[in-house]
Coordinates of C-alpha atoms in Angstrom, one line a residue:
Chain U
M1 CA 116.3 83.1 66.2
E2 CA 118.8 83.9 68.9
L3 CA 119.4 80.2 69.4
W4 CA 119.9 79.7 65.7
S5 CA 122.4 82.5 65.6
L6 CA 124.3 80.9 68.6
G7 CA 124.2 77.6 66.8
F8 CA 125.7 79.1 63.7
D9 CA 128.3 80.9 65.7
L10 CA 129.3 77.6 67.4
I11 CA 129.5 75.6 64.2
L12 CA 130.9 78.0 61.7
T13 CA 134.4 77.9 63.1
P14 CA 137.4 76.4 61.4
L15 CA 137.7 73.5 64.0
A16 CA 134.0 72.6 63.8
L17 CA 134.0 72.7 60.0
A18 CA 137.1 70.6 59.8
L19 CA 135.6 68.0 62.2
I20 CA 132.4 67.9 60.2
F21 CA 134.3 67.5 57.0
S22 CA 136.4 64.7 58.5
G23 CA 133.3 63.1 59.9
V24 CA 131.5 63.1 56.6
C25 CA 134.5 61.7 54.8
V26 CA 135.1 58.9 57.3
G27 CA 131.4 58.2 57.5
M28 CA 131.2 57.9 53.7
V29 CA 134.2 55.5 53.7
F30 CA 132.5 53.3 56.4
G31 CA 129.2 53.5 54.6
A32 CA 130.9 52.6 51.3
I33 CA 132.7 49.5 52.6
P34 CA 130.2 46.6 52.8
G35 CA 130.3 45.2 56.3
M36 CA 131.2 48.5 57.9
S37 CA 128.5 50.9 59.0
A38 CA 127.7 54.4 60.5
T39 CA 127.4 52.6 63.9
M40 CA 131.0 51.4 63.6
A41 CA 132.3 54.8 62.4
I42 CA 130.8 56.4 65.5
A43 CA 132.2 53.6 67.7
L44 CA 135.6 54.3 66.2
F45 CA 135.4 58.0 66.9
L46 CA 133.6 58.1 70.3
P47 CA 136.9 57.7 72.2
M48 CA 138.4 60.6 70.2
T49 CA 135.6 62.9 71.4
F50 CA 136.6 62.6 75.0
G51 CA 139.1 65.3 74.6
L52 CA 136.7 67.6 72.6
D53 CA 134.2 70.2 73.7
P54 CA 130.7 68.7 73.7
V55 CA 129.6 70.8 70.7
M56 CA 132.6 69.8 68.6
A57 CA 132.2 66.2 69.7
L58 CA 128.5 66.0 68.7
A59 CA 129.1 67.9 65.5
L60 CA 131.7 65.2 64.6
L61 CA 129.3 62.3 65.5
V62 CA 126.4 63.8 63.6
A63 CA 128.7 64.2 60.5
L64 CA 129.7 60.5 60.8
F65 CA 126.0 59.6 60.9
V66 CA 125.2 61.6 57.8
G67 CA 128.3 60.3 55.9
G68 CA 127.7 56.7 57.1
I69 CA 124.1 56.6 55.7
S70 CA 125.1 58.4 52.4
G71 CA 128.1 56.3 51.7
G72 CA 126.1 53.1 51.3
L73 CA 124.9 54.1 47.8
I74 CA 128.4 53.8 46.3
P75 CA 128.8 50.0 46.4
A76 CA 125.1 49.6 45.9
I77 CA 125.4 51.3 42.5
L78 CA 128.8 50.1 41.5
I79 CA 129.0 46.5 42.6
N80 CA 125.4 45.6 43.5
I81 CA 126.2 45.3 47.2
P82 CA 124.5 47.8 49.5
G83 CA 127.1 49.3 51.8
T84 CA 124.4 49.6 54.5
A85 CA 120.9 48.3 54.9
S86 CA 119.6 51.7 54.0
S87 CA 120.8 51.4 50.4
I88 CA 119.2 48.0 49.6
A89 CA 116.7 49.5 47.2
T90 CA 119.4 51.6 45.6
T91 CA 120.8 48.4 44.0
F92 CA 117.5 47.7 42.2
D93 CA 118.0 50.5 39.7
G94 CA 121.5 51.8 40.5
Y95 CA 123.3 48.6 39.4
P96 CA 121.4 48.2 36.1
M97 CA 122.5 51.8 35.3
T98 CA 126.1 50.8 36.0
Q99 CA 125.7 47.8 33.7
R100 CA 124.6 50.2 31.0
G101 CA 127.7 52.3 31.6
E102 CA 125.9 55.1 33.5
A103 CA 127.5 54.5 36.9
G104 CA 128.7 58.1 37.2
Q105 CA 125.2 59.5 36.4
A106 CA 123.6 57.1 38.9
L107 CA 126.0 58.2 41.6
R108 CA 125.4 61.9 41.0
I109 CA 121.6 61.4 40.9
G110 CA 121.9 59.3 44.2
V111 CA 124.0 61.9 45.9
L112 CA 121.8 64.9 44.8
F113 CA 118.6 63.3 46.0
S114 CA 120.2 62.0 49.2
F115 CA 121.0 65.7 49.9
L116 CA 117.5 66.8 49.0
G117 CA 115.9 64.1 51.2
A118 CA 118.3 65.0 54.0
V119 CA 117.2 68.6 53.8
L120 CA 113.6 67.7 54.1
G121 CA 114.5 65.5 57.1
C122 CA 116.3 68.4 58.7
L123 CA 113.3 70.6 58.1
A124 CA 111.1 68.1 59.9
L125 CA 113.6 68.1 62.8
F126 CA 113.8 71.9 63.0
F127 CA 110.0 72.3 63.0
L128 CA 108.9 69.2 64.9
A129 CA 111.5 69.0 67.6
P130 CA 110.9 72.3 69.5
P131 CA 107.1 71.9 69.8
L132 CA 107.5 68.2 70.7
A133 CA 110.0 69.2 73.4
D134 CA 107.5 71.8 74.7
L135 CA 104.8 69.1 74.8
A136 CA 107.1 66.7 76.5
L137 CA 107.7 69.2 79.3
G138 CA 104.2 68.6 80.5
F139 CA 104.9 64.9 80.7
G140 CA 105.1 63.3 84.2
T141 CA 106.2 59.9 85.4
F142 CA 103.1 58.2 84.0
E143 CA 103.7 59.4 80.5
Y144 CA 107.4 58.7 80.5
F145 CA 106.8 55.2 81.7
S146 CA 104.2 54.5 79.0
I147 CA 106.2 56.1 76.1
S148 CA 109.3 54.1 77.2
V149 CA 107.3 50.9 77.3
F150 CA 105.7 51.7 73.9
A151 CA 109.1 52.4 72.3
L152 CA 110.5 49.1 73.7
T153 CA 107.7 46.9 72.4
L154 CA 107.8 48.6 69.0
V155 CA 111.6 48.0 68.7
A156 CA 111.2 44.4 70.0
G157 CA 108.6 43.7 67.3
L158 CA 110.3 45.4 64.4
A159 CA 114.0 44.9 64.9
G160 CA 114.2 41.2 64.0
T161 CA 112.2 38.5 62.3
S162 CA 110.6 37.2 65.5
L163 CA 108.6 39.3 68.0
I164 CA 109.2 36.6 70.7
K165 CA 112.9 36.8 70.3
G166 CA 112.7 40.6 70.2
L167 CA 110.8 40.7 73.4
A168 CA 113.2 38.2 75.0
S169 CA 116.1 40.4 73.9
A170 CA 114.3 43.5 75.4
A171 CA 113.8 41.6 78.7
L172 CA 117.5 40.8 78.8
G173 CA 118.3 44.4 78.3
L174 CA 116.0 45.4 81.1
L175 CA 117.6 42.8 83.4
L176 CA 121.1 44.0 82.5
A177 CA 120.0 47.6 83.4
M178 CA 119.0 46.3 86.8
I179 CA 122.5 45.3 87.8
G180 CA 123.8 47.6 90.5
I181 CA 122.0 49.9 92.9
A182 CA 118.3 50.2 92.4
P183 CA 116.6 53.6 92.0
I184 CA 114.6 55.1 94.9
D185 CA 115.8 52.9 97.8
G186 CA 119.4 52.1 96.8
T187 CA 119.1 48.3 97.2
K188 CA 121.9 46.3 95.5
R189 CA 120.7 43.9 92.8
F190 CA 122.5 41.1 90.8
T191 CA 126.0 42.4 91.9
L192 CA 127.3 38.9 92.8
G193 CA 129.2 40.6 95.6
I194 CA 131.6 42.2 93.1
P195 CA 132.1 45.9 93.9
D196 CA 132.6 46.8 90.2
F197 CA 129.0 45.9 89.6
D198 CA 127.7 48.3 92.2
A199 CA 127.5 51.2 89.8
G200 CA 126.0 49.0 87.1
L201 CA 127.3 48.4 83.6
A202 CA 128.4 51.4 81.6
L203 CA 126.5 52.1 78.4
L204 CA 129.5 52.6 76.2
P205 CA 131.3 49.3 76.6
V206 CA 127.9 47.5 76.3
L207 CA 127.2 49.3 73.0
L208 CA 130.6 48.9 71.6
G209 CA 130.8 45.3 72.5
L210 CA 127.4 44.4 71.0
F211 CA 127.8 46.4 67.8
A212 CA 131.5 46.7 67.1
V213 CA 133.2 43.7 68.7
S214 CA 130.6 41.2 67.7
E215 CA 130.8 42.6 64.2
I216 CA 134.5 42.0 64.1
L217 CA 134.0 38.4 65.2
K218 CA 131.4 38.0 62.5
E219 CA 133.7 39.6 59.9
A220 CA 136.5 37.2 61.0
E221 CA 134.1 34.5 59.9
N222 CA 133.1 36.2 56.6
L223 CA 136.5 37.5 55.5
C224 CA 137.8 34.0 54.6
R225 CA 134.6 33.2 52.8
E226 CA 134.0 36.1 50.5
K227 CA 135.1 36.5 47.0
K228 CA 136.4 39.9 45.9
T229 CA 134.3 41.9 43.5
P230 CA 136.3 44.5 41.6
P231 CA 134.7 47.9 41.5
A232 CA 133.2 48.9 38.1
A233 CA 135.0 51.4 36.0
F234 CA 132.9 54.5 35.1
A235 CA 133.1 57.7 33.2
M236 CA 132.3 61.0 35.0
P237 CA 129.1 62.5 33.6
R238 CA 128.3 66.1 33.1
L239 CA 127.9 68.2 36.3
F240 CA 124.1 67.9 36.5
A241 CA 123.4 64.3 35.9
M242 CA 119.8 65.0 34.7
S243 CA 118.0 67.7 32.7
W244 CA 115.9 70.3 34.5
R245 CA 112.7 68.7 33.2
A246 CA 113.8 65.2 34.4
F247 CA 114.8 66.8 37.8
T248 CA 111.4 68.6 38.3
S249 CA 109.5 65.4 37.3
Q250 CA 111.0 63.7 40.4
G251 CA 109.4 66.3 42.7
V252 CA 106.4 64.2 43.8
N253 CA 108.6 61.1 44.2
L254 CA 111.1 63.1 46.3
I255 CA 108.4 64.5 48.6
R256 CA 106.6 61.2 49.0
S257 CA 109.8 59.2 49.6
S258 CA 111.2 61.7 52.0
A259 CA 107.8 61.7 53.9
I260 CA 108.1 57.9 54.2
G261 CA 111.7 58.3 55.4
I262 CA 110.7 60.9 58.0
G263 CA 107.7 58.9 59.2
I264 CA 109.8 55.7 59.6
G265 CA 112.7 57.6 61.1
L266 CA 110.4 59.0 63.8
L267 CA 109.3 55.5 64.9
P268 CA 111.7 53.7 67.2
G269 CA 113.2 50.5 65.8
V270 CA 112.2 50.6 62.1
G271 CA 115.1 52.6 60.6
S272 CA 116.2 53.5 57.2
G273 CA 116.8 49.8 56.3
T274 CA 113.0 49.5 55.9
S275 CA 112.2 53.0 54.7
N276 CA 114.2 52.7 51.5
L277 CA 112.3 49.6 50.5
L278 CA 108.9 51.1 51.4
A279 CA 109.7 54.3 49.5
Y280 CA 110.8 52.2 46.5
L281 CA 107.6 50.2 46.6
A282 CA 105.5 53.3 46.9
A283 CA 107.2 54.9 43.9
K284 CA 106.7 51.8 41.9
N285 CA 103.1 51.4 42.8
S286 CA 102.2 55.0 41.9
S287 CA 104.2 55.0 38.7
K288 CA 102.6 54.9 35.3
T289 CA 105.4 52.6 34.2
P290 CA 106.0 50.2 37.1
E291 CA 107.5 47.6 34.8
A292 CA 110.4 50.0 34.2
F293 CA 111.5 49.8 37.8
G294 CA 114.5 47.5 38.2
T295 CA 115.7 48.2 34.7
G296 CA 117.8 51.2 35.7
I297 CA 115.6 54.3 36.0
A298 CA 116.2 57.4 38.1
D299 CA 112.8 57.1 39.9
G300 CA 114.0 54.0 41.9
L301 CA 117.2 55.7 42.9
V302 CA 115.4 58.9 43.9
A303 CA 112.9 57.0 46.1
S304 CA 115.6 54.9 47.9
E305 CA 118.2 57.6 48.5
S306 CA 115.8 60.5 49.4
S307 CA 114.0 58.3 51.9
N308 CA 117.0 56.9 53.7
N309 CA 118.6 60.3 54.1
A310 CA 115.4 62.0 55.2
G311 CA 115.3 59.5 58.1
V312 CA 118.6 60.9 59.5
G313 CA 117.0 64.2 60.7
A314 CA 113.8 62.4 61.8
A315 CA 115.7 59.8 63.9
M316 CA 117.2 62.7 65.9
I317 CA 113.7 63.9 66.9
P318 CA 112.9 61.2 69.6
L319 CA 116.5 61.2 70.7
I320 CA 116.7 65.0 71.3
T321 CA 113.2 65.6 72.6
L322 CA 112.6 62.5 74.7
G323 CA 116.1 61.0 75.1
I324 CA 114.8 57.8 73.4
P325 CA 117.1 56.5 70.6
G326 CA 115.2 54.9 67.7
D327 CA 118.0 52.7 66.3
T328 CA 121.5 51.5 66.7
V329 CA 123.2 54.7 65.3
T330 CA 121.1 57.0 67.5
A331 CA 121.9 54.7 70.5
M332 CA 125.5 55.4 69.7
L333 CA 124.8 59.1 69.5
L334 CA 123.1 58.9 72.9
G335 CA 126.3 57.4 74.2
G336 CA 128.1 60.4 72.8
F337 CA 125.7 62.7 74.6
L338 CA 126.1 60.9 77.9
I339 CA 129.9 60.7 78.0
H340 CA 129.9 64.5 77.8
G341 CA 127.5 64.7 80.7
I342 CA 124.5 65.8 78.5
Q343 CA 121.1 64.1 79.1
P344 CA 118.9 64.4 76.0
G345 CA 115.2 65.2 76.7
P346 CA 112.8 68.1 76.7
L347 CA 114.8 70.0 79.2
L348 CA 117.8 70.0 76.9
F349 CA 116.1 72.8 74.9
Q350 CA 116.0 75.0 78.0
I351 CA 119.2 74.0 79.8
N352 CA 121.4 73.7 76.7
G353 CA 119.5 75.3 73.9
E354 CA 122.5 76.5 72.0
L355 CA 123.9 73.0 71.9
V356 CA 120.6 71.7 70.4
Y357 CA 120.7 74.4 67.7
A358 CA 124.4 73.8 67.1
I359 CA 123.5 70.1 66.4
F360 CA 120.8 71.3 64.0
V361 CA 123.3 73.5 62.2
A362 CA 126.0 70.8 62.2
L363 CA 123.4 68.4 60.6
L364 CA 122.7 70.9 57.9
V365 CA 126.4 71.7 57.2
A366 CA 127.2 68.0 57.2
N367 CA 124.6 67.4 54.5
V368 CA 126.0 70.2 52.4
M369 CA 129.5 68.7 52.7
M370 CA 128.1 65.3 51.9
L371 CA 126.7 66.8 48.7
L372 CA 130.0 68.5 47.7
L373 CA 132.1 65.4 48.6
G374 CA 129.7 63.1 46.9
Y375 CA 129.5 65.2 43.8
F376 CA 133.2 66.1 43.4
G377 CA 135.0 63.3 45.3
I378 CA 133.1 60.3 44.1
R379 CA 136.1 58.9 42.2
Q380 CA 138.2 58.9 45.3
F381 CA 135.4 57.1 47.3
V382 CA 135.2 54.5 44.6
K383 CA 138.9 53.7 45.2
L384 CA 138.1 53.1 48.9
L385 CA 136.1 50.1 48.1
A386 CA 139.4 48.4 47.6
V387 CA 140.6 49.1 51.2
P388 CA 141.0 45.7 52.9
R389 CA 138.8 45.2 55.9
Q390 CA 141.4 43.0 57.6
Y391 CA 143.4 46.2 58.2
L392 CA 140.5 48.3 59.4
L393 CA 138.7 45.9 61.8
P394 CA 141.6 45.3 64.2
I395 CA 142.1 49.1 64.4
V396 CA 138.4 49.5 65.2
M397 CA 138.9 46.9 68.0
V398 CA 141.8 48.9 69.5
M399 CA 139.7 52.1 69.4
C400 CA 136.9 50.3 71.2
V401 CA 139.3 49.2 73.9
I402 CA 140.6 52.7 74.3
G403 CA 137.0 54.2 74.4
S404 CA 135.9 51.7 77.1
F405 CA 139.0 52.2 79.2
A406 CA 139.0 56.0 79.0
L407 CA 135.4 56.1 80.3
N408 CA 136.5 55.4 83.9
N409 CA 140.1 54.5 83.5
R410 CA 139.5 51.0 84.7
M411 CA 139.9 47.6 83.0
F412 CA 136.5 46.4 84.2
D413 CA 134.9 48.4 81.4
V414 CA 137.2 46.7 78.9
Y415 CA 136.2 43.3 80.2
T416 CA 132.6 44.3 79.9
L417 CA 133.3 45.3 76.2
I418 CA 134.8 41.8 75.5
A419 CA 132.0 40.0 77.3
F420 CA 129.3 41.8 75.4
G421 CA 131.3 41.3 72.1
A422 CA 131.2 37.6 72.6
F423 CA 127.6 37.7 73.9
G424 CA 126.6 39.7 70.8
Y425 CA 128.2 37.2 68.5
V426 CA 126.2 34.4 70.1
M427 CA 123.1 36.5 69.8
L428 CA 123.8 36.9 66.1
K429 CA 124.3 33.2 65.7
F430 CA 121.0 32.4 67.5
Q431 CA 119.2 35.2 65.6
Y432 CA 118.3 37.4 68.5
P433 CA 118.2 41.1 67.5
F434 CA 120.4 43.7 69.3
P435 CA 118.3 46.9 69.2
P436 CA 115.7 45.7 71.7
L437 CA 118.4 44.7 74.2
I438 CA 120.1 48.0 73.8
L439 CA 116.9 49.9 74.1
G440 CA 115.9 47.8 77.1
F441 CA 119.2 48.6 78.7
I442 CA 118.9 52.4 78.0
L443 CA 115.2 52.6 78.9
G444 CA 115.3 50.2 81.9
P445 CA 116.3 52.8 84.5
M446 CA 113.8 55.3 83.0
I447 CA 111.0 52.7 83.1
E448 CA 111.7 51.6 86.6
Q449 CA 112.3 55.1 88.1
N450 CA 109.1 56.5 86.6
M451 CA 107.0 53.4 87.4
R452 CA 108.1 53.4 91.0
S453 CA 107.7 57.1 91.4
A454 CA 104.3 57.0 89.9
L455 CA 103.2 54.0 92.0
M456 CA 104.4 55.9 95.1
T457 CA 101.9 58.7 94.4
T458 CA 99.1 56.2 93.6
R459 CA 100.0 54.0 96.6
G460 CA 100.6 51.0 94.4
S461 CA 97.6 51.3 92.1
F462 CA 98.2 50.8 88.3
L463 CA 94.8 52.3 87.3
P464 CA 96.0 55.9 87.0
F465 CA 98.4 54.8 84.1
F466 CA 95.2 54.3 82.1
E467 CA 93.4 57.4 83.4
R468 CA 95.8 60.0 82.0
P469 CA 95.2 60.4 78.2
V470 CA 98.8 60.4 76.9
S471 CA 99.9 57.5 79.2
A472 CA 96.7 55.5 78.3
F473 CA 97.2 56.1 74.6
F474 CA 100.8 54.8 74.5
L475 CA 100.1 51.9 76.9
T476 CA 97.1 50.8 74.8
L477 CA 99.1 51.1 71.6
A478 CA 101.9 48.9 73.2
I479 CA 99.4 46.3 74.4
A480 CA 97.5 46.3 71.1
Y481 CA 100.7 46.0 69.1
V482 CA 102.1 43.0 71.1
A483 CA 98.7 41.3 71.2
A484 CA 98.2 41.7 67.4
T485 CA 101.7 40.5 66.6
L486 CA 101.4 37.5 68.9
W487 CA 98.1 36.6 67.4
R488 CA 99.6 36.7 63.9
T489 CA 102.6 34.6 65.0
L490 CA 100.4 32.0 66.7
R491 CA 98.1 31.8 63.6
R492 CA 101.0 31.4 61.3
S493 CA 102.6 28.6 63.4
Chain C
M1 CA 122.9 24.9 62.7
R2 CA 119.3 23.9 62.5
A3 CA 116.8 26.6 63.3
A4 CA 115.0 24.2 65.6
F5 CA 118.1 23.4 67.6
R6 CA 118.9 27.1 67.7
D7 CA 115.5 27.9 69.3
I8 CA 115.5 25.0 71.7
A9 CA 119.0 25.5 72.9
S10 CA 118.6 29.3 73.3
G11 CA 115.2 28.9 74.9
L12 CA 116.5 26.4 77.5
F13 CA 119.3 28.8 78.3
L14 CA 116.9 31.7 78.7
L15 CA 114.5 29.6 80.8
L16 CA 117.3 28.6 83.2
L17 CA 118.6 32.1 83.4
A18 CA 115.0 33.4 84.1
I19 CA 114.6 30.9 86.9
V20 CA 117.9 31.7 88.6
L21 CA 117.3 35.5 88.3
Y22 CA 113.7 35.1 89.5
L23 CA 114.9 33.3 92.6
T24 CA 117.6 36.0 93.1
A25 CA 115.0 38.7 92.7
R26 CA 112.7 37.1 95.2
A27 CA 115.5 37.3 97.7
I28 CA 115.8 41.1 97.3
P29 CA 114.8 42.6 100.6
A30 CA 111.6 44.8 100.6
R31 CA 112.6 48.1 102.0
F32 CA 110.0 50.5 100.8
P33 CA 106.6 50.7 102.4
I34 CA 104.9 52.7 99.6
G35 CA 104.4 51.6 96.0
V36 CA 106.6 48.7 95.0
D37 CA 110.0 47.6 96.2
S38 CA 113.3 47.0 94.2
G39 CA 112.4 43.3 93.6
F40 CA 109.1 44.0 91.9
L41 CA 110.3 44.8 88.3
P42 CA 113.0 42.1 88.3
E43 CA 110.4 39.6 89.3
V44 CA 108.0 40.8 86.5
V45 CA 110.7 40.8 83.9
T46 CA 112.2 37.4 84.8
T47 CA 108.7 35.9 84.8
A48 CA 108.1 37.4 81.3
L49 CA 111.5 36.1 80.2
G50 CA 110.6 32.7 81.4
G51 CA 107.3 32.7 79.5
L52 CA 109.0 33.9 76.3
A53 CA 111.7 31.2 76.7
A54 CA 109.0 28.6 77.0
I55 CA 107.4 29.9 73.7
I56 CA 110.8 29.8 72.0
I57 CA 111.3 26.2 73.1
Y58 CA 107.7 25.3 72.0
Q59 CA 108.4 26.9 68.5
G60 CA 111.7 25.0 68.3
V61 CA 110.1 21.7 69.2
R62 CA 107.3 22.2 66.6
R63 CA 109.8 23.1 64.0
S64 CA 112.1 20.1 64.7
G65 CA 112.0 17.4 62.1
K66 CA 110.5 19.8 59.5
D67 CA 113.5 22.1 58.9
R68 CA 116.5 21.2 56.8
P69 CA 120.0 21.8 58.1
E70 CA 121.3 25.2 57.2
E71 CA 124.7 26.0 55.6
D72 CA 127.3 24.2 57.6
T73 CA 129.9 26.5 59.2
N74 CA 133.2 24.8 58.5
A75 CA 136.0 24.3 60.9
P76 CA 138.4 26.9 59.6
V77 CA 135.7 29.6 60.0
S78 CA 135.0 28.6 63.6
S79 CA 138.7 28.4 64.4
R80 CA 139.3 31.9 63.0
V81 CA 136.5 33.3 65.2
G82 CA 137.9 31.4 68.2
F83 CA 141.5 32.7 67.5
T84 CA 140.1 36.2 67.1
L85 CA 138.3 36.0 70.5
A86 CA 141.4 34.5 72.1
L87 CA 143.6 37.3 70.6
I88 CA 141.2 39.9 72.0
L89 CA 141.3 38.3 75.4
G90 CA 145.0 38.1 75.2
Y91 CA 145.2 41.7 74.3
C92 CA 143.2 42.7 77.4
A93 CA 145.5 40.6 79.6
G94 CA 148.5 42.1 77.8
L95 CA 147.2 45.7 78.5
S96 CA 147.3 45.0 82.2
L97 CA 150.6 43.1 82.1
V98 CA 152.8 45.0 79.7
G99 CA 150.9 48.2 78.9
F100 CA 149.3 49.8 75.8
L101 CA 152.3 50.0 73.4
P102 CA 153.6 46.5 73.3
A103 CA 150.2 44.8 73.8
T104 CA 148.7 46.8 70.9
L105 CA 151.7 46.2 68.6
V106 CA 151.5 42.5 69.1
F107 CA 147.7 42.3 68.9
L108 CA 147.4 44.3 65.7
T109 CA 150.2 42.3 64.0
L110 CA 148.6 39.0 64.9
Q111 CA 145.0 40.1 64.2
I112 CA 145.8 41.6 60.8
Y113 CA 147.8 38.5 59.8
L114 CA 145.0 36.2 61.0
L115 CA 142.2 38.1 59.2
S116 CA 144.0 38.4 55.9
P117 CA 143.1 35.9 53.2
N118 CA 145.8 33.1 52.9
A119 CA 147.1 34.5 49.6
E120 CA 147.6 38.0 51.0
R121 CA 149.2 37.1 54.3
S122 CA 152.4 39.0 55.0
W123 CA 154.1 39.5 58.3
K124 CA 155.9 42.5 56.9
M125 CA 152.7 44.2 55.9
A126 CA 151.0 43.4 59.2
G127 CA 153.9 44.5 61.2
A128 CA 154.3 47.8 59.3
I129 CA 150.6 48.7 59.7
S130 CA 150.8 47.8 63.4
V131 CA 153.8 49.9 64.1
I132 CA 152.4 52.9 62.3
T133 CA 148.9 52.6 63.9
T134 CA 150.1 51.9 67.4
I135 CA 152.4 54.9 67.5
S136 CA 149.9 57.2 65.8
V137 CA 147.1 56.1 68.1
Y138 CA 149.3 56.4 71.2
A139 CA 150.5 59.9 70.2
L140 CA 147.0 61.1 69.3
F141 CA 145.3 60.0 72.5
T142 CA 148.2 60.8 74.9
F143 CA 149.6 64.0 73.5
A144 CA 146.7 65.5 71.6
F145 CA 143.7 64.4 73.7
G146 CA 145.5 64.0 77.0
L147 CA 143.8 60.6 77.7
V148 CA 145.2 58.0 80.1
L149 CA 145.8 54.7 78.3
P150 CA 146.4 51.4 80.1
S151 CA 150.0 51.3 81.4
T152 CA 152.2 49.3 83.8
G153 CA 154.5 52.2 84.7
I154 CA 157.1 51.0 82.1
W155 CA 155.2 51.7 78.9

């Protein structure tokens, strides 16, 4: 309770509240504009956090995350284009409601159940993260190695359409992480004799290059192709968009969909892009009137929006307790932690407990602000759909350059940013997924350090990895998952 | 681009990369007597990458002749991406040569103009947004956050 109180003290200050408010606003704008995302919003704001205290910086980044996921429902409902992948299923019933002239009602239902799903996700975070961190304190090199390998294989398999390409992407990420001085014995690897490579590649330029710069290049391609869709006009509904009876009838749907969102959010690599579809299908399959789905009913909206927002809190659990990001947005958040000298993991609760609880409180406050902004400011957000992306994207590029340069005050990091932007664009064109590469890059040092430390104690024997229960469990899962997916792929081809 | 071509070309590139990196990894000197040395994991990962590249090539070869060409990317699209990349590279060079303010001003103006649909292109609009953004960003990061931005001593 003392840590909760400290967390509230740190967040309930005018500056923190202003930052969270701005973060939710900007996040919702980015989520609302198709082609922009929460990842891009965080990329834009990372350089601004250099000058901030770590608590303020992370509060801002968490608020951007919440806003970015929530904002996707606006274009999904109004123009039938999901602002983010997490709102794909929102279009199924949201847009038919708009066509019936019920856009305002659909938006308010979406926002309300986004909030409720997010609260359930936060509860999962509050109750699961501390015991998981305690459990993780007992982990040694064997367990960390096995969990990292498991996370990497899972992301490789689920992030794209092909497991093989996902694994190749993960292998590239691991190799990129090996550039520089090796752990344990300090041998230089793959440095090409260039001194700038000795310290390895910095995470931030690699992340920004892959996710922001490549996206700008992709958008440069799309901007000249797309046709403009004017936002639909709508009338504001009454304050509560549904009757009490209709609201309570969504209880089971809310809990089931949020549970799906939390479960998916916990798994690395799957993300809210999948959970909203799964929750929609689950709601449809368990409905007495499945044929009504897709015609504009609240059940579909509730399922999609509560599941994707529940995943926000859940996605923070592996990040905070193990230091393992589950998706691109949490990888960006990890970048935010690292640039402020904070290493997420089980020790974070002991070394920097007040920071962890400040993040919890920030998440809760951001969700309340999202509800208020979504409920009362929806008309303004709708107008933002008309903001031309050709003005926003170059500004994002400038911010990425500043962020990369400010990291070490050297142009090498800017060149890294550009190189990975171009590389990311090529990966997009050749349909190789990014998340495995990023996770391989982040987990590479963790995997190698733990593997080599463990093998030093076993004098080179790999058997003990299968003799310790937690390590054996995760390694077996990883092997079984890869084998099963490969078998399916080979049978199909 | 055909899916088969995409797989074969990327697979060949990855295979070549895996071979080069494997040979480099083999040359890493063994310095540690206990456990495994620094070359072990690179060798394992490059071997895996080579194997995966071979499977990607195999899948591409099997698919060739069966798949239809996908939507063709027309020349204006490619040139727009090429110009954008060239502008970004020019911007980086400009940062070292003339400093943040002029380089950002020129980059934003050209990039906004380039990305705008033909019917909406306006030098005035692009210029106005660039001036406001550049000055605001410079003031925010330099005076409010105290960050060092790329400079040449003049700007």
